[in-house]
Coordinates of C-alpha atoms and ligand atoms in Angstrom, one line a residue:
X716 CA 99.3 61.3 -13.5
X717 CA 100.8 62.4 -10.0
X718 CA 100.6 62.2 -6.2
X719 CA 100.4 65.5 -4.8
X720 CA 101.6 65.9 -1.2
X721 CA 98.8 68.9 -1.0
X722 CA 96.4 70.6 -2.9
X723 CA 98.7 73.3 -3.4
X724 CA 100.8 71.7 -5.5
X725 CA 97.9 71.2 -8.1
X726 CA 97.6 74.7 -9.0
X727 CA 99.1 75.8 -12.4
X728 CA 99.8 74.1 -15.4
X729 CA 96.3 75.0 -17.1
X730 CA 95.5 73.5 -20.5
X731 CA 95.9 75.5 -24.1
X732 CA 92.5 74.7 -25.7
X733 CA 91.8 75.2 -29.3
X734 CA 88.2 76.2 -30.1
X735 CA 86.9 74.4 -33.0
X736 CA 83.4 75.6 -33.6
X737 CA 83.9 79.0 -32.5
X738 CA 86.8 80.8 -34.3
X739 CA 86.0 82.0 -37.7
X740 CA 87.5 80.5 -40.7
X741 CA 91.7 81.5 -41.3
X742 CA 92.3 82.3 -37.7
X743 CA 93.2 80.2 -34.6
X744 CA 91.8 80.9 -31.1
X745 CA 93.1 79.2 -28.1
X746 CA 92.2 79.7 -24.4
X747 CA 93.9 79.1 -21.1
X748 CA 91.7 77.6 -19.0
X749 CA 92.4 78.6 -15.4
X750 CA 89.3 77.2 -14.3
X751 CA 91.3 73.9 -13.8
X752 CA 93.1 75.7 -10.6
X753 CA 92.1 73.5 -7.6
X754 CA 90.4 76.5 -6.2
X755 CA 88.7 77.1 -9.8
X756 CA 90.4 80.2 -10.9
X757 CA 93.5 81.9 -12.0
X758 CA 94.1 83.5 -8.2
X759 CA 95.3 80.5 -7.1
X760 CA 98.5 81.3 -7.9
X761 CA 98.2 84.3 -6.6
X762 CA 97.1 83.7 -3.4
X763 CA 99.6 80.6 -2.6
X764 CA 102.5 83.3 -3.9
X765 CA 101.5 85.9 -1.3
X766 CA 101.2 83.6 1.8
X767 CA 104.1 81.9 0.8
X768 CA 106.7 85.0 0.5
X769 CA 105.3 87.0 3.5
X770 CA 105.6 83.5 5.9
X771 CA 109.2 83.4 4.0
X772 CA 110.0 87.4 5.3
X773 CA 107.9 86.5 8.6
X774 CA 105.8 88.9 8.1
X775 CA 103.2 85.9 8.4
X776 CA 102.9 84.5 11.8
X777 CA 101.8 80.9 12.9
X778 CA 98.0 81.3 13.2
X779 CA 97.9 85.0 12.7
X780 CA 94.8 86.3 10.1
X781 CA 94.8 86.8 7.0
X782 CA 92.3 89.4 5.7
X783 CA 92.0 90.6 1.9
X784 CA 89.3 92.5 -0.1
X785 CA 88.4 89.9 -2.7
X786 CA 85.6 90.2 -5.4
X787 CA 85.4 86.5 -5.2
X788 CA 87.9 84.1 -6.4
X789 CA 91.1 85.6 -4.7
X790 CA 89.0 85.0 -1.7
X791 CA 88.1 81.7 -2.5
X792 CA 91.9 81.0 -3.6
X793 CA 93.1 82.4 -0.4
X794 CA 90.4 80.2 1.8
X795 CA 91.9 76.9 0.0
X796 CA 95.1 78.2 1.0
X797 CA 94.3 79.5 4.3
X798 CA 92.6 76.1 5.0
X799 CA 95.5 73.9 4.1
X800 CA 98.2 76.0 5.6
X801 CA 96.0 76.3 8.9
X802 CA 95.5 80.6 8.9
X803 CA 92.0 82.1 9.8
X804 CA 90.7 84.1 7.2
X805 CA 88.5 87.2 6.8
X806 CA 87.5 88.1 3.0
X807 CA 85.7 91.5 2.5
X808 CA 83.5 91.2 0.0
X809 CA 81.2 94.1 -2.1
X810 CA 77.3 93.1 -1.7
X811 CA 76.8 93.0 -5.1
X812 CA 79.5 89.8 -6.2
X813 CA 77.8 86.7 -6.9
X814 CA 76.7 85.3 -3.7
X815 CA 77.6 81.5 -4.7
X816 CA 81.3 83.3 -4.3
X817 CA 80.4 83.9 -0.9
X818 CA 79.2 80.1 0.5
X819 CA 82.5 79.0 -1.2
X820 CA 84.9 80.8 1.4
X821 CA 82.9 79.8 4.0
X822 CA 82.3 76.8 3.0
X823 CA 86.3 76.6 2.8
X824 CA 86.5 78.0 6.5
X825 CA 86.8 81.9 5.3
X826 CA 84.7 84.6 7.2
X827 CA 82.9 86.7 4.9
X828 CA 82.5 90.2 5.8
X829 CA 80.3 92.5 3.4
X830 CA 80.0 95.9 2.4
X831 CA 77.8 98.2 0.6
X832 CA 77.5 98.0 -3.3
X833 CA 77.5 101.8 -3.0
X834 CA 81.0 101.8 -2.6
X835 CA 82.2 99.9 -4.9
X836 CA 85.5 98.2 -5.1
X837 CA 87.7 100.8 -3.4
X838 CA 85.2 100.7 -0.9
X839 CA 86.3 97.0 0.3
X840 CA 89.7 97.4 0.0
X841 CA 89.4 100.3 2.5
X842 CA 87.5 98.2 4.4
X843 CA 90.5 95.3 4.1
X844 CA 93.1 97.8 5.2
X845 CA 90.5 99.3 8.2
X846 CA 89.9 95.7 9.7
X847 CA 93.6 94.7 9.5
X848 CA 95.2 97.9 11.0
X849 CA 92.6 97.7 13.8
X850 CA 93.1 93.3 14.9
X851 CA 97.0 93.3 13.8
X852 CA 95.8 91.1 10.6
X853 CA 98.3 90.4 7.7
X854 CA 96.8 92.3 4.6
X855 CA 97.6 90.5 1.6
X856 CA 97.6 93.9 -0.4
X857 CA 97.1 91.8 -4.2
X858 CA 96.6 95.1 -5.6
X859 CA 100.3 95.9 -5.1
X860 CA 101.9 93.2 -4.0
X861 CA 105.0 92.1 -5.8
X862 CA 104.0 88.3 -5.2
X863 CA 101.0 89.1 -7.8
X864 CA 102.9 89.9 -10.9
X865 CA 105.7 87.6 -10.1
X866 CA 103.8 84.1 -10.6
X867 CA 102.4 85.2 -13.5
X868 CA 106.2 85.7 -14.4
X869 CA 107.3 82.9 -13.0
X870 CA 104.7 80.1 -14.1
X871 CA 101.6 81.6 -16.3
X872 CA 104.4 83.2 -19.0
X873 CA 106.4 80.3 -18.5
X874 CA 103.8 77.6 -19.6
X875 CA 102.4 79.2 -22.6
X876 CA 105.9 80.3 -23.9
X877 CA 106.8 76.7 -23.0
X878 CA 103.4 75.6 -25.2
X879 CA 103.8 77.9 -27.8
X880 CA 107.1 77.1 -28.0
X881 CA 108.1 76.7 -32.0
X882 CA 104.3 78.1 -33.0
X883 CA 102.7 81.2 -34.0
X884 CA 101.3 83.2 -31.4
X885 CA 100.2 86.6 -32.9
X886 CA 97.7 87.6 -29.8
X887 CA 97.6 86.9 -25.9
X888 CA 94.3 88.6 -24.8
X889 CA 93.6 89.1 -21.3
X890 CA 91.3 91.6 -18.6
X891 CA 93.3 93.3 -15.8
X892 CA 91.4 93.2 -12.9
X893 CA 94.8 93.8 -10.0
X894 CA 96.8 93.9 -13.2
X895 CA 98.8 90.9 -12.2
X896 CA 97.9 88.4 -15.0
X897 CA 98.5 91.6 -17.5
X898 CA 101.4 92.6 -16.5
X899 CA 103.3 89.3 -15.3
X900 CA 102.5 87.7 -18.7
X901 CA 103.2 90.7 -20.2
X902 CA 106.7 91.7 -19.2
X903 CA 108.0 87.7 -20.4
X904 CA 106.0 87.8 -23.8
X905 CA 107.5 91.1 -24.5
X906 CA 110.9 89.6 -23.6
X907 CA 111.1 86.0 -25.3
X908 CA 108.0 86.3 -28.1
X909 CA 108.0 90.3 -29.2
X910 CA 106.0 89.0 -32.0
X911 CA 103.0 88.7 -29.7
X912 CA 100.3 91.9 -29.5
X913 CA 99.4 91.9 -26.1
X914 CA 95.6 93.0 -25.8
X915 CA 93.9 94.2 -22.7
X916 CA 90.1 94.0 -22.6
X917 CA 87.6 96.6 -20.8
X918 CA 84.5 96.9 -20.8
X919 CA 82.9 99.9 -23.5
X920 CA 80.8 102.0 -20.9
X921 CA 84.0 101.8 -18.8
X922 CA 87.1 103.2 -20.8
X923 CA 89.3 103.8 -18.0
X924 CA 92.6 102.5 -19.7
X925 CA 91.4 103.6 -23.2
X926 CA 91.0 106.9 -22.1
X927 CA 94.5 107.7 -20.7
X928 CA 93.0 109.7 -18.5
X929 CA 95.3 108.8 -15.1
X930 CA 94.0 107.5 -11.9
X931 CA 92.7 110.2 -9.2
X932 CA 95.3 110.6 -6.2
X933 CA 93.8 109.1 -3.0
X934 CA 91.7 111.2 -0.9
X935 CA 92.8 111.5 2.6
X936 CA 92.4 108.9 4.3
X937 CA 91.0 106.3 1.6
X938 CA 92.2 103.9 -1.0
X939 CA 91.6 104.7 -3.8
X940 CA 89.4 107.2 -5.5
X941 CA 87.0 106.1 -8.1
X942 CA 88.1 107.0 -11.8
X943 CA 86.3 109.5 -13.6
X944 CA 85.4 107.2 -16.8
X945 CA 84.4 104.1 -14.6
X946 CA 80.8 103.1 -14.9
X947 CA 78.9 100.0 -13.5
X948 CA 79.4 96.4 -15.9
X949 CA 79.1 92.8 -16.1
X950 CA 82.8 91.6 -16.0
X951 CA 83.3 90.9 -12.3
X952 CA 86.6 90.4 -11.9
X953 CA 88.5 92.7 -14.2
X954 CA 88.6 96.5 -14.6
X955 CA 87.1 97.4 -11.4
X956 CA 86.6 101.1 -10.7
X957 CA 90.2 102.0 -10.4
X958 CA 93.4 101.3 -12.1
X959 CA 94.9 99.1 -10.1
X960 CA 98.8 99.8 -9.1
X961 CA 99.9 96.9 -11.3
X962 CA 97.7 97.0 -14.2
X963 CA 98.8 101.2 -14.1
X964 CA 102.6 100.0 -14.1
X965 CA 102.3 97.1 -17.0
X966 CA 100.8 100.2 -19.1
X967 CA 103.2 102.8 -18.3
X968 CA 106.0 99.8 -19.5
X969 CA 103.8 100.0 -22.9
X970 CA 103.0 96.3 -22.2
X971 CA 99.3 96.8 -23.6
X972 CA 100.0 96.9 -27.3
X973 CA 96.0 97.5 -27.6
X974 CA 93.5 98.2 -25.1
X975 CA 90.2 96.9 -26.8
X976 CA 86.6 97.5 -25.8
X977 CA 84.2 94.8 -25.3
X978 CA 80.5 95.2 -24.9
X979 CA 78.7 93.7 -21.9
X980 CA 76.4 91.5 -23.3
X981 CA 79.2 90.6 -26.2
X982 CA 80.8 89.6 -23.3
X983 CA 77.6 87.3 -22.0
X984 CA 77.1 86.0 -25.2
X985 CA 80.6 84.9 -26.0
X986 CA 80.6 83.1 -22.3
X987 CA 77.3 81.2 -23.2
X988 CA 79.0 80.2 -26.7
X989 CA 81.7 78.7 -25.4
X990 CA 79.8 77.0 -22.5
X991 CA 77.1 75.9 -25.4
X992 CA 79.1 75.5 -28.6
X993 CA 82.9 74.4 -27.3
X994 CA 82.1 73.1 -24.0
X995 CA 83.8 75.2 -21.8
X996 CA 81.8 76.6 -19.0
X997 CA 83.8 79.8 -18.3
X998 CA 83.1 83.4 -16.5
X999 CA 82.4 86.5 -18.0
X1000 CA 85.7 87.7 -17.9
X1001 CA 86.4 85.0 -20.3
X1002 CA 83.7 85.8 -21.9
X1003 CA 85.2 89.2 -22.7
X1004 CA 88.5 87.8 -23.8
X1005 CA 86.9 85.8 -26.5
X1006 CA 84.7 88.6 -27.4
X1007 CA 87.7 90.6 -28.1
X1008 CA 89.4 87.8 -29.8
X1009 CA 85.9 87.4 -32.3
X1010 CA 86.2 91.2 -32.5
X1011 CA 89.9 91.3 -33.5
X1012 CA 89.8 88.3 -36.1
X1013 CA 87.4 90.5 -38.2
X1014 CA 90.2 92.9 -38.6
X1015 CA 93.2 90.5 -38.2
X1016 CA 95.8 88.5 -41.1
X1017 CA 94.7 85.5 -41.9
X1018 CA 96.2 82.7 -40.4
X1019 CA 96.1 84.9 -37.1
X1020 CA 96.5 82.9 -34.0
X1021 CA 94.9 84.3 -30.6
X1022 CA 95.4 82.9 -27.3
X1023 CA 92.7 84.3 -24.8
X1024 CA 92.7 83.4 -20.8
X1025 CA 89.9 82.1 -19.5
X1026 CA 90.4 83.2 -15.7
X1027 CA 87.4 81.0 -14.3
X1028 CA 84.3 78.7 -14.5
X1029 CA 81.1 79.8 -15.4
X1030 CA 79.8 77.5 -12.5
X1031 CA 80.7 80.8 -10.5
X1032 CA 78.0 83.0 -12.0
X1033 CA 74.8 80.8 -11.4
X1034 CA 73.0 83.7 -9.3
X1035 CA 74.0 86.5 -12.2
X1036 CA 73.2 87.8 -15.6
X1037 CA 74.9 84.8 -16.9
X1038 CA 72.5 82.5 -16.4
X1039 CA 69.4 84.7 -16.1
X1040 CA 68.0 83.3 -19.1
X1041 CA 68.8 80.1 -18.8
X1042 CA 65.5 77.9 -17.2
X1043 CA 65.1 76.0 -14.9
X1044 CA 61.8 74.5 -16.3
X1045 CA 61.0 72.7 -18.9
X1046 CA 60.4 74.4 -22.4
X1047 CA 58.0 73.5 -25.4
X1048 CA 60.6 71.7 -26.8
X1049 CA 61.7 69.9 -23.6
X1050 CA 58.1 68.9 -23.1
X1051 CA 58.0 67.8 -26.6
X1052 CA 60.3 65.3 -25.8
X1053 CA 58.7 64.3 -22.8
X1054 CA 55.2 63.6 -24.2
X1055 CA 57.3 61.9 -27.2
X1056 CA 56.7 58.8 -24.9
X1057 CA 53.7 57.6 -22.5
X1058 CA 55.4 57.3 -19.2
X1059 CA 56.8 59.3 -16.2
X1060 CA 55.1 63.0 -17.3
X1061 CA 53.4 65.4 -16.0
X1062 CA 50.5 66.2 -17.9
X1063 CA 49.5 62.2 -18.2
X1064 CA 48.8 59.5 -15.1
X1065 CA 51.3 57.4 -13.8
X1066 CA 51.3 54.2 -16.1
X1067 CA 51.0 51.5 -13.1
X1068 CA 53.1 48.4 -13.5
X1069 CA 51.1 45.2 -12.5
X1070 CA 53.5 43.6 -9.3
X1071 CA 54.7 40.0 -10.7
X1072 CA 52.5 37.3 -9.5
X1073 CA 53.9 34.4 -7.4
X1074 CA 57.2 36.7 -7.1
X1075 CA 58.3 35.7 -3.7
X1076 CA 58.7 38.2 -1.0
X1077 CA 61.4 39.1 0.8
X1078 CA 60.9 38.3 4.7
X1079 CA 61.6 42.3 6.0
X1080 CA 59.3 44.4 7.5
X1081 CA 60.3 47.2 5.7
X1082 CA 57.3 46.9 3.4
X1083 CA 55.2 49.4 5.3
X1084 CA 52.4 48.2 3.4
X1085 CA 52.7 44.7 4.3
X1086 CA 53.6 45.3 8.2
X1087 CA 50.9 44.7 10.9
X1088 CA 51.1 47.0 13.5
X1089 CA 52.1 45.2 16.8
X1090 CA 50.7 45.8 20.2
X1091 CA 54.6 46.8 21.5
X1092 CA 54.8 49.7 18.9
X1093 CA 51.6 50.7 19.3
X1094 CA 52.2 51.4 22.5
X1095 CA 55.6 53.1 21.9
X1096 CA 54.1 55.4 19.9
X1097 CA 51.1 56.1 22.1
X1098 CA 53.3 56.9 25.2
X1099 CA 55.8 59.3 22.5
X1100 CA 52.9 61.5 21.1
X1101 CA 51.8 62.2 24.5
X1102 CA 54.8 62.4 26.4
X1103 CA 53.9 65.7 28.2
X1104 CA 57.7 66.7 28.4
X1105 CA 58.0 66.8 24.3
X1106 CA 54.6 67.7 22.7
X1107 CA 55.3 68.4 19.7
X1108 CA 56.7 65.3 17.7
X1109 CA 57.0 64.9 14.3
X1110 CA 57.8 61.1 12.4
X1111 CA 59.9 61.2 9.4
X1112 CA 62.7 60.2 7.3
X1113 CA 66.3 61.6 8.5
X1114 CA 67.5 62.3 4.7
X1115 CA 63.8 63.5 3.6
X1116 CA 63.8 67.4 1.9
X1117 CA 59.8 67.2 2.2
X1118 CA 60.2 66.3 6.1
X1119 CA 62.4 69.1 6.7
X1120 CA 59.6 71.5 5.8
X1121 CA 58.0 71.0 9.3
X1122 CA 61.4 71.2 11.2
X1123 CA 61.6 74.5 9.3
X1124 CA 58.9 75.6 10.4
X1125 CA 59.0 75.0 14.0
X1126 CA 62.4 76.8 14.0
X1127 CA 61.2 79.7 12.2
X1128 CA 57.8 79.8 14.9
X1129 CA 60.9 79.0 17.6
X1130 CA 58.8 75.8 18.9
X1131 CA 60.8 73.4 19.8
X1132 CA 59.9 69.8 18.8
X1133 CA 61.1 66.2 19.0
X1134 CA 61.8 64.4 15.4
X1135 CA 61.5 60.9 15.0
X1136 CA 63.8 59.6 12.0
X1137 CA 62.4 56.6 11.5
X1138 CA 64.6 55.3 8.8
X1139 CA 67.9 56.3 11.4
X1140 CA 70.5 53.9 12.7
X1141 CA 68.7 54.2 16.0
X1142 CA 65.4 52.6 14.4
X1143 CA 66.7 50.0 12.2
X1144 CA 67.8 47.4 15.0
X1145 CA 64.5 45.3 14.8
X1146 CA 62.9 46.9 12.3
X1147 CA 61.3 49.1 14.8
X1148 CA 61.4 51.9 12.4
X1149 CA 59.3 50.0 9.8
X1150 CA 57.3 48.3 12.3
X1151 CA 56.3 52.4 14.2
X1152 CA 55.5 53.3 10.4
X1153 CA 53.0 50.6 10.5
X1154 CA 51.4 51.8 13.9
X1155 CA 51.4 55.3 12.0
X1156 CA 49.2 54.2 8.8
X1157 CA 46.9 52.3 10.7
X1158 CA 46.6 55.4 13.3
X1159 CA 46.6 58.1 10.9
X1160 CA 45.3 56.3 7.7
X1161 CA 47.8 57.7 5.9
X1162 CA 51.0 55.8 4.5
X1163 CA 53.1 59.3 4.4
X1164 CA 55.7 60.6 6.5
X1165 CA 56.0 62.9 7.8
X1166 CA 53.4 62.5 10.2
X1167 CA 52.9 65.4 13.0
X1168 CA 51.3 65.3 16.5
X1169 CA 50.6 67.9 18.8
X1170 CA 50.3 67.0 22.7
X1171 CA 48.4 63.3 20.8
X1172 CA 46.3 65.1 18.5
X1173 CA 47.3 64.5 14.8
X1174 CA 48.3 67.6 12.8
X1175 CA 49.0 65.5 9.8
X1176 CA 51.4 65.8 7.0
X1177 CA 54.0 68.5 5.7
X1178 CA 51.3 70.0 3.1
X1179 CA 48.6 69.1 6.4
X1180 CA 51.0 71.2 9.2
X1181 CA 51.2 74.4 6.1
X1182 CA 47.4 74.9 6.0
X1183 CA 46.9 74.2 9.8
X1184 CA 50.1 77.4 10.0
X1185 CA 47.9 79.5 7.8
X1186 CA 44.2 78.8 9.2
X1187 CA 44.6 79.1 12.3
X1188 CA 44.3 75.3 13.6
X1189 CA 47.7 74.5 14.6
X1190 CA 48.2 77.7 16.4
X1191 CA 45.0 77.0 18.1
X1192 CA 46.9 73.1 19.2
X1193 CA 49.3 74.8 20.4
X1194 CA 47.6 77.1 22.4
X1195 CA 45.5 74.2 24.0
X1196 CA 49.0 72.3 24.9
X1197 CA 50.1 75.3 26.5
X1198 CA 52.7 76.4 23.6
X1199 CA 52.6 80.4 22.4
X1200 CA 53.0 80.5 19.0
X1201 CA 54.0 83.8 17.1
X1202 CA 51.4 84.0 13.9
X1203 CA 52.5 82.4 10.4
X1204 CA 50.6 85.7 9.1
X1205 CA 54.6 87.7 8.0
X1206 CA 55.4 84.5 5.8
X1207 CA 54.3 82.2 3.7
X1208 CA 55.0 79.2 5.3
X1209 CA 54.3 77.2 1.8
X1210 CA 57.9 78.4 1.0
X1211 CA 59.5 76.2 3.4
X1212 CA 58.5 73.1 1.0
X1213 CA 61.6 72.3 -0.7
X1214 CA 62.7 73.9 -4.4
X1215 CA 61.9 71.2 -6.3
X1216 CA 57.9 71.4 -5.3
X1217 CA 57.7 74.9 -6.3
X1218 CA 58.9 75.3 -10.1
X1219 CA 56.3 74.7 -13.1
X1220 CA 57.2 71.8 -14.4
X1221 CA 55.0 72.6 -17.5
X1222 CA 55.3 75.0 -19.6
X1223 CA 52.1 77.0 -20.4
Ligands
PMP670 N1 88.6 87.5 -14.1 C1 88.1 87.2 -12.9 C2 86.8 86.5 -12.9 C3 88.9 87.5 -11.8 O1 88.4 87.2 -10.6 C4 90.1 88.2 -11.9 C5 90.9 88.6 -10.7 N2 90.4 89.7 -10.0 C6 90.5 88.5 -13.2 C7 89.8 88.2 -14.3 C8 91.8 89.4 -13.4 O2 93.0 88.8 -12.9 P1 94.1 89.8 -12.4 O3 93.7 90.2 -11.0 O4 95.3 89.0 -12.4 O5 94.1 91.0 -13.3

């Protein structure tokens, strides 16, 4: 237990985890779990080492911008940095990463700028070098910057020699995606543990270290020119379709002791194991590592003992092949369960629970059903609906998803409108929220919000407003108020309803 002074002091010092339901009999496998990063990954370290030696040589100004090609987490690692250190940020980003990676750095303050999948990973970094050269950005270069390798040096070798310290460590498995992991780790275990075979994983259709075929010299101009032997695969992350300068250094020092191949959906399937089976929600890069560590204990001495890095959280892969089979619905054996019971399903009525008898009441008019509409309110409302300056008004809940579905829509159709959140700070002050709800139910007849009007004339509810978009009615309100409204015929305005009413809850 600490008290950090910033978040950037929380990064390092992962946990060494054993898995105990995944390893095969006679051999040990550990994994690094650099998902526990504040930032969720392993470039955490990376990215606070590069801002933090270029401000050290000034080659980082007060405010200036950072810009970097990032497949995802370096970006991410470099927005928490960025954030806390007070730097703008651009990250450029291939189309094709997971676009949850995305909505993190700029949810983190980052700009996100994309380019085309077509051009792959050298593709971005060009793009990285083109933006910063042009706006006088500082390029954090993590392909060949020393800062990369260094940490891994200075604190990822350093913990697990410190942790393996007095114990067996036969295996350190790792992907090289810049190289810096590989080769920082590397250069200490080959140093203090010589014992320990250090593997580098890539994927099988993409032997680009295996096949000691050398990297392409740039062509004019560009970064990097795409290796012969790359090919497209699920590791995002790690052997992208280069060799990077680092990872191509650690190799030519003979750091790799064995490059080993690792299958794409061996990779998928180890990632889902240890998410399902140990716990550990990791990426598919980690994925890979434990693949090859699965892989190697078939051939390995018993007692062998593997430690694998684990460079991020599966929590980063919702929108990719990761998760694509995993539902979101309930299966036969989740609605087994369900209709194990009588209450609260689907396929059966709501069982209704008889109100206590002489219970006594509490005094607030918050019980819609209870409230009389009052002359006042009445009035309030009558005057709102037709107030000639706002014609379209909509009453609902400020926090309600299924309310939102009409202020959706009105964007979208560019109508502007006036919402009335009845269950807002501004309405609570005599219950005048509760008591315009009552005027509502006794107008409309309906208990619901929301509850839409259209220069007086009731449209009616969310599900009421989506039919009126598609047959024709509201557009024809509209038009009698005076208010042009572009068809709902490009869209399907039903998909403005929120997620949660779309899925099939059943399965067939
Ligand atoms: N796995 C993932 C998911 C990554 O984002 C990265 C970083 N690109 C790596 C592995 C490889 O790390 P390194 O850049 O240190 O080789």
């Amino acid at each position: 237990m600490a008290i950090y002074d910033s978040i950037l002091d929380t990064i390092g010092h992962t946990p060494v985890v054993r898995l105990n339901n995944l390893a095969p009999r006679g051999v040990e496998i550990f994994v690094k779990v650099e998902a526990r990063n504040p930032g969720g990954s392993v470039k955490d370290r990376m990215a606070r080492a590069i801002i933090e030696a270029a401000e050290a040589r000034g080659e980082l100004r007060p405010g200036q911008t950072v810009v970097e090609a990032s497949s995802g987490n370096t970006g991410i690692a470099l927005a928490m940095v960025c954030a806390q250190k007070g730097y703008p940020l651009v990250v450029v980003m291939a189309e094709n990463f997971s676009v949850e990676r995305r909505r993190l750095m700029r949810m983190l303050g980052a700009r996100v700028v994309l380019t085309p999948a077509a051009e792959k990973g050298s593709g971005m970094v060009a793009k990285a070098m083109e933006l910063a050269e042009a706006h006088g950005w500082y390029l954090c270069r993590q392909f060949e910057n020393e800062a990369n390798a260094r940490v891994h040096r200075e604190t990822t070798a350093r913990e697990i020699v410190v942790d393996f310290a007095g114990r067996r460590l036969d295996y350190w498995i790792s992907g090289a995606g810049t190289g810096g992991t590989f080769a920082g780790v590397a250069q200490v275990l080959r140093a203090e543990r010589p014992d320990t075979r250090i593997v580098v994983c890539e994927p099988d259709n993409a032997p680009v270290l295996a096949s000691g075929v050398p990297q392409p010299a740039p062509v004019a101009g560009g970064w990097a020119t795409s290796h012969p032997l790359f090919r497209p695969h699920p590791m995002q992350g790690i052997s992208p379709d280069f060799i990077a300068p680092i990872t191509g250094a650690g190799v030519a020092a003979g750091f790799a002791d064995l490059i080993e191949p690792v299958n794409g959906g061996r990779a998928l399937t180890a990632a889902r194991a240890l998410a399902a089976r140990e716990g550990i929600l990791a990426g598919i890069s980690g994925g890979a590592t434990v693949a090859a560590a699965l892989s190697l204990a078939e051939r390995a001495a018993p007692g062998s003992v593997m430690l694998c890095m684990l460079p991020d959280t599966g929590e980063r892969y919702l929108s990719t092949p990761l998760f694509a089979d995993i539902p979101a619905d309930m299966d036969a054996a989740e609605l087994e369960i369900s209709r194990s019971t009588p209450g609260f399903r689907f396929d059966a009525p709501a069982v209704v629970v008889p109100a206590p008898a002489a219970a006594a009441q509490p005094a607030v008019v918050a019980n819609v059903e209870a409230a009389v509409p009052d002359p006042e309110m009445a009035s309030w409302v009558d005057a709102a609906i037709h107030d000639p300056g706002e014609p379209v008004v909509m009453f609902a809940l400020e926090w309600c998803e299924f309310c939102w579905t009409a202020p959706r829509l009105f964007e979208r159709l560019g109508i502007r409108f006036r919402s009335i959140d009845l269950d807002s700070v501004a309405y609570q002050a005599g219950e005048r929220g509760a008591r315009i709800r009552a005027v509502l139910k006794a107008r409309t007849g309906s208990p619901t919000i929301p509850q839409v009007f259209v220069a007086g004339r009731l449209i009616g509810g969310a599900t009421d407003l989506i039919e009126a978009c598609r047959n024709g009615s509201l557009a024809r309100e509209l038009g009698q108020a005076g208010i042009a409204m572009p068809g709902c015929a490009d869209f399907d305005p039903a998909a403005l309803l929120p997620a949660w009413l779309h899925p099939r809850r059943t399965a067939a």
